[in-house]
GROMACS .gro file of N, CA and C in nm:
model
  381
    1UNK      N    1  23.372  -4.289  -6.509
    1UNK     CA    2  23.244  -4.311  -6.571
    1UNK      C    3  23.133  -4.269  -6.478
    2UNK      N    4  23.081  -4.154  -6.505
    2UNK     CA    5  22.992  -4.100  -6.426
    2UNK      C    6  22.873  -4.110  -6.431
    3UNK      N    7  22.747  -4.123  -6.350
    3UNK     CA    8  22.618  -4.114  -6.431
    3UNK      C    9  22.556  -3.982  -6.360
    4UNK      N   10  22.515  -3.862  -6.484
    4UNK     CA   11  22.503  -3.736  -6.443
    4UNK      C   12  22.365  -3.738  -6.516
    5UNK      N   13  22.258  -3.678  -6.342
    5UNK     CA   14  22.100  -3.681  -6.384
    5UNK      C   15  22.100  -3.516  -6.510
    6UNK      N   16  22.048  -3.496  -6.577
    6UNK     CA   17  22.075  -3.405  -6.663
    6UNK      C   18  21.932  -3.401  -6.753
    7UNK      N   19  21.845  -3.257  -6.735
    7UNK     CA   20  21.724  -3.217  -6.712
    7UNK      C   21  21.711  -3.102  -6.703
    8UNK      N   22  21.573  -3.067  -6.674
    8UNK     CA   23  21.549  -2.916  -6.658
    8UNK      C   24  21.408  -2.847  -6.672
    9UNK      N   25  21.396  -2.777  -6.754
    9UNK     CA   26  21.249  -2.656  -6.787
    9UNK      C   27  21.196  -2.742  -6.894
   10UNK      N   28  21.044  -2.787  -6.865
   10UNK     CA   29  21.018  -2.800  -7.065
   10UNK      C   30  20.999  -2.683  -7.167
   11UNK      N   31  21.029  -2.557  -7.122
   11UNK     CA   32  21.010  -2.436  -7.188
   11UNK      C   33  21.160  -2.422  -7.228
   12UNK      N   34  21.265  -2.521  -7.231
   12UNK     CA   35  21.394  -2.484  -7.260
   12UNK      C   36  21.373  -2.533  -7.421
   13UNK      N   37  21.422  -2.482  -7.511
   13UNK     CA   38  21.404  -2.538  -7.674
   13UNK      C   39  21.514  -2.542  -7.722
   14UNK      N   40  21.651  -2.463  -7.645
   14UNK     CA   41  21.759  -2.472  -7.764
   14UNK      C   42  21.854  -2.531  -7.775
   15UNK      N   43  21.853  -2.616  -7.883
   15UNK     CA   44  21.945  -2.769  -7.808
   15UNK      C   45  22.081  -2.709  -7.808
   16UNK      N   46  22.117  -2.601  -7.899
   16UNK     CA   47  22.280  -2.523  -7.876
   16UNK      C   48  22.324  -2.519  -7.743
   17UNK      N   49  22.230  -2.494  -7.705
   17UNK     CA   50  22.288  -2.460  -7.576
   17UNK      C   51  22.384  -2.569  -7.482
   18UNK      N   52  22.237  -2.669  -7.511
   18UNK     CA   53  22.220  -2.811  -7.438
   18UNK      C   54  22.358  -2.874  -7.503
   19UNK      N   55  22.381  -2.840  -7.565
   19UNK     CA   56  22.512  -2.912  -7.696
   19UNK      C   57  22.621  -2.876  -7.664
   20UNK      N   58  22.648  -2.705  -7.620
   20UNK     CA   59  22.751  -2.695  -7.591
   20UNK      C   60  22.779  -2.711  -7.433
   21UNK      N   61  22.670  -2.721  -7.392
   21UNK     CA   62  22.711  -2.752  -7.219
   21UNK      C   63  22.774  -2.892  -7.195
   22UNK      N   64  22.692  -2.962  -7.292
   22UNK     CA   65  22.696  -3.105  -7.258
   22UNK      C   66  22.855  -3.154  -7.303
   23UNK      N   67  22.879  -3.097  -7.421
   23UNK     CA   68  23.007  -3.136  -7.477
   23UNK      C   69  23.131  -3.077  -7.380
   24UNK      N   70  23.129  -2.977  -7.277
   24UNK     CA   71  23.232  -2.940  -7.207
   24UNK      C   72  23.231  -3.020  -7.054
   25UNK      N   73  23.081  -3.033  -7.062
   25UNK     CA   74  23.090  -3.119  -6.899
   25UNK      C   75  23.082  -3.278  -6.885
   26UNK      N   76  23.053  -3.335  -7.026
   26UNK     CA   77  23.065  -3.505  -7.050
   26UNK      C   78  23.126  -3.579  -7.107
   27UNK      N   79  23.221  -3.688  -7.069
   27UNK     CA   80  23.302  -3.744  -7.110
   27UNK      C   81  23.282  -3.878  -7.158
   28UNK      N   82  23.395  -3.957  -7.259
   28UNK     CA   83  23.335  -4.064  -7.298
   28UNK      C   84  23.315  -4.179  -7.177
   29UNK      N   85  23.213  -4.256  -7.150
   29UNK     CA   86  23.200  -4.395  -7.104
   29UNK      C   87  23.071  -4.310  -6.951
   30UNK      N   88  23.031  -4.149  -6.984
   30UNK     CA   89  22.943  -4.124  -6.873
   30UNK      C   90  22.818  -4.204  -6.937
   31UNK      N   91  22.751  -4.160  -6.841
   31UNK     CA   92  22.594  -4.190  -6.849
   31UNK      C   93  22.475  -4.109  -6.821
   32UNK      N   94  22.415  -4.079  -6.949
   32UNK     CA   95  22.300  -3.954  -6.856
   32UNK      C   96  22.185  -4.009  -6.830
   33UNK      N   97  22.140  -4.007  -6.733
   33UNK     CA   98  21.978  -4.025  -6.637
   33UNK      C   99  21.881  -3.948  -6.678
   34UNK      N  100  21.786  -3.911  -6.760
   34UNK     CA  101  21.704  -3.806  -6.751
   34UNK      C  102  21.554  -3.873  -6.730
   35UNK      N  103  21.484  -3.807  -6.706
   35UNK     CA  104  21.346  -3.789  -6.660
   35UNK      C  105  21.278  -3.787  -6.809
   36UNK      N  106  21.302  -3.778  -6.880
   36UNK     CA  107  21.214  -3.781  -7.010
   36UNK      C  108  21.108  -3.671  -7.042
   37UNK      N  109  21.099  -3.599  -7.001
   37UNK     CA  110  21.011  -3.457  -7.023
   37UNK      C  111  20.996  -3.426  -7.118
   38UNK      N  112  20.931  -3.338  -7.188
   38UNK     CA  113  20.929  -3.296  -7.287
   38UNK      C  114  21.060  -3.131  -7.240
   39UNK      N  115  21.158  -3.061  -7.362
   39UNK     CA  116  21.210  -2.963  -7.298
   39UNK      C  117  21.376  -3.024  -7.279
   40UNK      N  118  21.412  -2.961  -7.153
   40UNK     CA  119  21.591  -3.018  -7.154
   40UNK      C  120  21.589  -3.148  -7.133
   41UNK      N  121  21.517  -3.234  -7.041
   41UNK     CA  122  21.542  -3.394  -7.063
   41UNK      C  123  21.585  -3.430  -7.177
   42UNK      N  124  21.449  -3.429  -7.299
   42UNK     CA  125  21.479  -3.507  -7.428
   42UNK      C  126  21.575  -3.434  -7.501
   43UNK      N  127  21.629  -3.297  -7.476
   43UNK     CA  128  21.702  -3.239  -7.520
   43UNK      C  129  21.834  -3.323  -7.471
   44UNK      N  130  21.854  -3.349  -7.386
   44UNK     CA  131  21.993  -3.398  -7.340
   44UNK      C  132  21.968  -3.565  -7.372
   45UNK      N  133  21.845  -3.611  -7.368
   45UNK     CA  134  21.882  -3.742  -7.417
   45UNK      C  135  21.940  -3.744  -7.592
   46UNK      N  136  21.836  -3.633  -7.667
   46UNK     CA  137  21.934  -3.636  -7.758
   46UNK      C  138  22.083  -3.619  -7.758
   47UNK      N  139  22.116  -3.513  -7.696
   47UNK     CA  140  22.289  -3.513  -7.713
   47UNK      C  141  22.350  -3.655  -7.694
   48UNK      N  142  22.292  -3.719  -7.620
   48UNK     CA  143  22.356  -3.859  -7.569
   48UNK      C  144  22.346  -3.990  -7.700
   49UNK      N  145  22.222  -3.971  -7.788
   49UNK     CA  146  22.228  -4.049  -7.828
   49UNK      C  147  22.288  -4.042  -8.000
   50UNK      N  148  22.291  -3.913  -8.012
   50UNK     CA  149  22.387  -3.840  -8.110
   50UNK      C  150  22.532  -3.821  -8.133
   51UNK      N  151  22.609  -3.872  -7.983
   51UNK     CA  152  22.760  -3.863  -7.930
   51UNK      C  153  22.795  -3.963  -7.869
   52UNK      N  154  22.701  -4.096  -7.879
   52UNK     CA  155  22.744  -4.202  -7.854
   52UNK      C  156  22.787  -4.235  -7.696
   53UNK      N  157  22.680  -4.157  -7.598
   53UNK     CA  158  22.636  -4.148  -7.445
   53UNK      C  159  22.545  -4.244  -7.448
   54UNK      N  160  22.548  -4.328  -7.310
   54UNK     CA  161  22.443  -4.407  -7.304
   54UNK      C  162  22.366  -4.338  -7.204
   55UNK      N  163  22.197  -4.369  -7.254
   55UNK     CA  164  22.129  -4.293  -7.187
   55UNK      C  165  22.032  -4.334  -7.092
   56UNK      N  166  21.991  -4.320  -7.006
   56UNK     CA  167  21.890  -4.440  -6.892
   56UNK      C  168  21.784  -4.353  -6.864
   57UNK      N  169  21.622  -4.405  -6.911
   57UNK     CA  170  21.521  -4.315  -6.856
   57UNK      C  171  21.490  -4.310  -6.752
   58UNK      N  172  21.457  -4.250  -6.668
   58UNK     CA  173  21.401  -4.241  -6.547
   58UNK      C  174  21.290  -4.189  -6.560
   59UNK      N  175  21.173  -4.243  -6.626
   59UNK     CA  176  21.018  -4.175  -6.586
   59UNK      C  177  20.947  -4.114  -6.461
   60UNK      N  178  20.881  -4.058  -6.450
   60UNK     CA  179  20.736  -4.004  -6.341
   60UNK      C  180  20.636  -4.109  -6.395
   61UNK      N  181  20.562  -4.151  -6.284
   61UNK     CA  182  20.468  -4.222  -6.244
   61UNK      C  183  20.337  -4.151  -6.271
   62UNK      N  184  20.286  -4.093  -6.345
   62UNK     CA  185  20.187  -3.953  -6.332
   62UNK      C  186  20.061  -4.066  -6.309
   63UNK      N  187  20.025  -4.189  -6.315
   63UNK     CA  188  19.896  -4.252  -6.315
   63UNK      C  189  19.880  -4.184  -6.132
   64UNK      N  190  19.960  -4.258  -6.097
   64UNK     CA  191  19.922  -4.307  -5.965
   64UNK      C  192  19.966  -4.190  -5.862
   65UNK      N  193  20.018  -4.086  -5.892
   65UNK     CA  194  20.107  -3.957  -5.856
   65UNK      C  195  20.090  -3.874  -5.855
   66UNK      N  196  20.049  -3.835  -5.985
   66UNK     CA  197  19.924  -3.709  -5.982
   66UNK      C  198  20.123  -3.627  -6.028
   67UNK      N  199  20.098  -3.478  -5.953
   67UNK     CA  200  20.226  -3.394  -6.019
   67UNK      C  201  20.332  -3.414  -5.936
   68UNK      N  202  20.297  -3.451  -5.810
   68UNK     CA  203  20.368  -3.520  -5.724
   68UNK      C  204  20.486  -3.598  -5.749
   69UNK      N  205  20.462  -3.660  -5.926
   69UNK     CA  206  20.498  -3.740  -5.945
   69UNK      C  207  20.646  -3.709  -6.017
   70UNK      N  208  20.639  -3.579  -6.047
   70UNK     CA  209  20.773  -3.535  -6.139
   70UNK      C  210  20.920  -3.474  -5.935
   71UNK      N  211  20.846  -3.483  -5.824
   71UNK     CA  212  20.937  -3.457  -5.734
   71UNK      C  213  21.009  -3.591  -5.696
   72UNK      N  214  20.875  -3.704  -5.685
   72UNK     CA  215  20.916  -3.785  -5.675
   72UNK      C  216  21.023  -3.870  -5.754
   73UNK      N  217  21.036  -3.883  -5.898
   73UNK     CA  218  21.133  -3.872  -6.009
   73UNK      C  219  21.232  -3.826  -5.957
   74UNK      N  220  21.224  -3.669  -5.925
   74UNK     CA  221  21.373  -3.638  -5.887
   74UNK      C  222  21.455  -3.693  -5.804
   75UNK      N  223  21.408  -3.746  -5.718
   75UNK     CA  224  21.467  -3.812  -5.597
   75UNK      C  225  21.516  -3.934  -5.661
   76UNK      N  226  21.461  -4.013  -5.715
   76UNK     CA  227  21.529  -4.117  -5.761
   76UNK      C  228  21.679  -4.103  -5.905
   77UNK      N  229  21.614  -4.001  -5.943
   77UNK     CA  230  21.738  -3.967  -6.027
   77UNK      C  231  21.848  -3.895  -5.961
   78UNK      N  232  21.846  -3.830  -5.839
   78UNK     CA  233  21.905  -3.771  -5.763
   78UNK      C  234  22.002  -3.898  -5.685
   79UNK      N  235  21.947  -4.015  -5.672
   79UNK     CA  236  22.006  -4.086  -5.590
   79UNK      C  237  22.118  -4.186  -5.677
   80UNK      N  238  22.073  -4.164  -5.776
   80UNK     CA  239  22.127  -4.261  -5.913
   80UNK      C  240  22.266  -4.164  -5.938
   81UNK      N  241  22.254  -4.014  -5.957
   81UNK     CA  242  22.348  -3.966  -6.017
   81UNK      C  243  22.483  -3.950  -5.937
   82UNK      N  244  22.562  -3.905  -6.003
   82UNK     CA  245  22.705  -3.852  -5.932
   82UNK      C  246  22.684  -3.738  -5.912
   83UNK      N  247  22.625  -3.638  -6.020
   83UNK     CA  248  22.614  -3.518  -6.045
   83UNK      C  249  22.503  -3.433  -6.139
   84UNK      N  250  22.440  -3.349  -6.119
   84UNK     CA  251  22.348  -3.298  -6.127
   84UNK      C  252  22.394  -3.154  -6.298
   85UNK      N  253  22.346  -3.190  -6.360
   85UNK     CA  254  22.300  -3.081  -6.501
   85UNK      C  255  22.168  -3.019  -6.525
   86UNK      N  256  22.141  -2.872  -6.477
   86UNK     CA  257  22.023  -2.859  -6.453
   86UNK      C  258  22.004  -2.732  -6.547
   87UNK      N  259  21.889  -2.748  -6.657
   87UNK     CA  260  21.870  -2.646  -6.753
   87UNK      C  261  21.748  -2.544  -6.720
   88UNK      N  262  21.754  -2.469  -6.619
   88UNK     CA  263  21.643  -2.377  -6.572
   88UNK      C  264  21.579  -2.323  -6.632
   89UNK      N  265  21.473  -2.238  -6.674
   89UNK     CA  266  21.377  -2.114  -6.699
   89UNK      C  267  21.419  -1.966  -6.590
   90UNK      N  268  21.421  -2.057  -6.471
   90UNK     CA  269  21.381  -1.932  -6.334
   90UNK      C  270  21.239  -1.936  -6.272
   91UNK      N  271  21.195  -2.021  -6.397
   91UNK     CA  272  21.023  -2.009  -6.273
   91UNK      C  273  20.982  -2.216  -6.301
   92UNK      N  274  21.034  -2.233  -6.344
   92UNK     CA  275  20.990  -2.402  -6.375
   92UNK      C  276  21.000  -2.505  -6.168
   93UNK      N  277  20.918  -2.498  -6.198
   93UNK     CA  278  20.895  -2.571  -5.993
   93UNK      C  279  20.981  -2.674  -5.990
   94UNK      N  280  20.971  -2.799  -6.086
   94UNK     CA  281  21.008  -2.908  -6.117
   94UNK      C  282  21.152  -2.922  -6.110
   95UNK      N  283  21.191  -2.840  -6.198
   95UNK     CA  284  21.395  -2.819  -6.219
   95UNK      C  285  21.407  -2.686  -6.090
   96UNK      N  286  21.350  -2.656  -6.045
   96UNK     CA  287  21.376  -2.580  -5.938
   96UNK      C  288  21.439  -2.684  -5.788
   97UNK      N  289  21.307  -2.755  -5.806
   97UNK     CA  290  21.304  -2.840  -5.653
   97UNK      C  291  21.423  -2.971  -5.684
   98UNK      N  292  21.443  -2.996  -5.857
   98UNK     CA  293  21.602  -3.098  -5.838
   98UNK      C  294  21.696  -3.020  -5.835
   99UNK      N  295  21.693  -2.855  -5.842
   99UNK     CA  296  21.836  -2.815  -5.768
   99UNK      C  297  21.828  -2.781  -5.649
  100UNK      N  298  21.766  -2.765  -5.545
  100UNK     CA  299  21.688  -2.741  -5.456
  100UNK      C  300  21.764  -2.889  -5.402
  101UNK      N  301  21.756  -3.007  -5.392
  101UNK     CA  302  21.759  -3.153  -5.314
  101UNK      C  303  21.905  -3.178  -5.379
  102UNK      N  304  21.945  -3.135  -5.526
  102UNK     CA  305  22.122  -3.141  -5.508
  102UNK      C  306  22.187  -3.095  -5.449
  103UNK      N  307  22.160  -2.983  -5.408
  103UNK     CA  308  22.203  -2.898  -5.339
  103UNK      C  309  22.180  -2.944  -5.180
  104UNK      N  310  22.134  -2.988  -5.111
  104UNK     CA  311  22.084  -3.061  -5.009
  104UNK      C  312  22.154  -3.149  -4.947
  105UNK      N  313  22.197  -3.224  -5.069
  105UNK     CA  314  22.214  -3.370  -5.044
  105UNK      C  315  22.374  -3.366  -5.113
  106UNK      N  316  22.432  -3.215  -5.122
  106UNK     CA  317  22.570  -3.191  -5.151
  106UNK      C  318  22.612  -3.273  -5.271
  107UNK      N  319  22.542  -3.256  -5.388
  107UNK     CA  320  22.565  -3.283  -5.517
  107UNK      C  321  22.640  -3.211  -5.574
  108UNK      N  322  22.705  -3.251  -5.653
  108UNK     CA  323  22.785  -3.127  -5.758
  108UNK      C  324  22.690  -3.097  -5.900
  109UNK      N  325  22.657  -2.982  -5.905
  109UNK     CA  326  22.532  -2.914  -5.963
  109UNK      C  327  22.597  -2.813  -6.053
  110UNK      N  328  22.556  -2.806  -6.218
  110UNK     CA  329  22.576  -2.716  -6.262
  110UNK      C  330  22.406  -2.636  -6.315
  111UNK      N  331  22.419  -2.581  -6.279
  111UNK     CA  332  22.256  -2.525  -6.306
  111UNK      C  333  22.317  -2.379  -6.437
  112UNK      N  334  22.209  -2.403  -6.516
  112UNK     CA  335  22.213  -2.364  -6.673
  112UNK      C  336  22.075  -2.285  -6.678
  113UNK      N  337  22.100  -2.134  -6.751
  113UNK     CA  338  22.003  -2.078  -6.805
  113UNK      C  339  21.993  -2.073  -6.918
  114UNK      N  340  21.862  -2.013  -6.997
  114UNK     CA  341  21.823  -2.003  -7.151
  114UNK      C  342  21.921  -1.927  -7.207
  115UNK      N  343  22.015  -1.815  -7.166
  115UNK     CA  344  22.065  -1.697  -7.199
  115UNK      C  345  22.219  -1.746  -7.205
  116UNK      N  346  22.247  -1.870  -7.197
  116UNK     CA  347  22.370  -1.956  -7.128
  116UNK      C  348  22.468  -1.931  -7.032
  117UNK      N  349  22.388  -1.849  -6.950
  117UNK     CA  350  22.469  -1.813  -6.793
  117UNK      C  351  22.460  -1.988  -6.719
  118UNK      N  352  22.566  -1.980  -6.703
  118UNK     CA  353  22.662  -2.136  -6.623
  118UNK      C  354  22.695  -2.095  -6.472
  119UNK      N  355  22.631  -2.170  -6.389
  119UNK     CA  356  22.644  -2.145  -6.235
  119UNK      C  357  22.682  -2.290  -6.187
  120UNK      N  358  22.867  -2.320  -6.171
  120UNK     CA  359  22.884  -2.421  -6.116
  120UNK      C  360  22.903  -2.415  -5.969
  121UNK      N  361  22.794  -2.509  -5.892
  121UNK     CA  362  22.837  -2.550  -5.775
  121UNK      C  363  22.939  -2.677  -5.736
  122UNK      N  364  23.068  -2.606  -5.747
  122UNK     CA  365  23.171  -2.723  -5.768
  122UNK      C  366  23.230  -2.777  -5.623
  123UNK      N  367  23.191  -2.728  -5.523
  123UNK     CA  368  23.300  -2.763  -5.409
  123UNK      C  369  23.160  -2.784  -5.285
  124UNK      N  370  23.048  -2.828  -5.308
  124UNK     CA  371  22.949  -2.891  -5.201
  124UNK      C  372  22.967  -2.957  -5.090
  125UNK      N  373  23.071  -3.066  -5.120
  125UNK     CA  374  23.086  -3.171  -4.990
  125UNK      C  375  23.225  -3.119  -4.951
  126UNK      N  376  23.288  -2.969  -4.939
  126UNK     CA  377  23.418  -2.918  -4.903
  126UNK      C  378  23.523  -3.023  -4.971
  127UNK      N  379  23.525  -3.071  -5.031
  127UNK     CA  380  23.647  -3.146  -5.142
  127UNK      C  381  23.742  -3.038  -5.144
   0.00000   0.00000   0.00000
């Protein structure tokens, strides 16, 4: 039972995508973490709450944070997860810098484009 932070671009729109990623990389009794964004967050909270995933928000603070506030997010969802689902653009800062600190902090990271090119980083902590 895993809890996998799972997020990304808000310029991502197509939940197919998000649908079929999610259905090959999540199993019953995980848990997805997302950030709530507008884009792949709510995209993946839907899958979760459509397939009978339980889902846990993890908001940004934007009062008191300013934009600061979506890095800061990451870190805490970063620390929560097992593993990292990341739905890119290529230019989004935000889903850049949480693969950027999974990668860091030797997460197992699958980072996802619009075009559905799949880049698993499966072997981080030499397992």
């Amino acid at each position: 039972m895993a809890k996998i932070a799972v997020g990304g671009s808000r310029s991502i729109e197509s939940y197919d995508i998000i649908k079929n990623v999610l259905k090959c990389l999540l199993k019953e009794g995980d848990t997805i973490l997302s950030g709530n964004a507008p884009g792949a967050d709510r995209l993946g909270e839907r899958f979760g709450h459509e397939n009978g995933i339980e889902v846990k928000i993890i908001p940004s603070e934007w009062e008191p944070h300013g934009f600061k506030a979506t890095m800061m997010r990451n870190e805490v969802l970063l620390k929560s997860a097992d593993y990292v689902i990341c739905f890119w653009d290529g230019e989004s800062k935000g889903a850049k810098h949480m693969m950027d600190i999974a990668l860091k902090a030797r997460k197992l990271l699958a980072e996802v484009r619009p075009d559905g090119y799949l880049r698993l980083y499966l072997n981080p902590r030499g397992i």
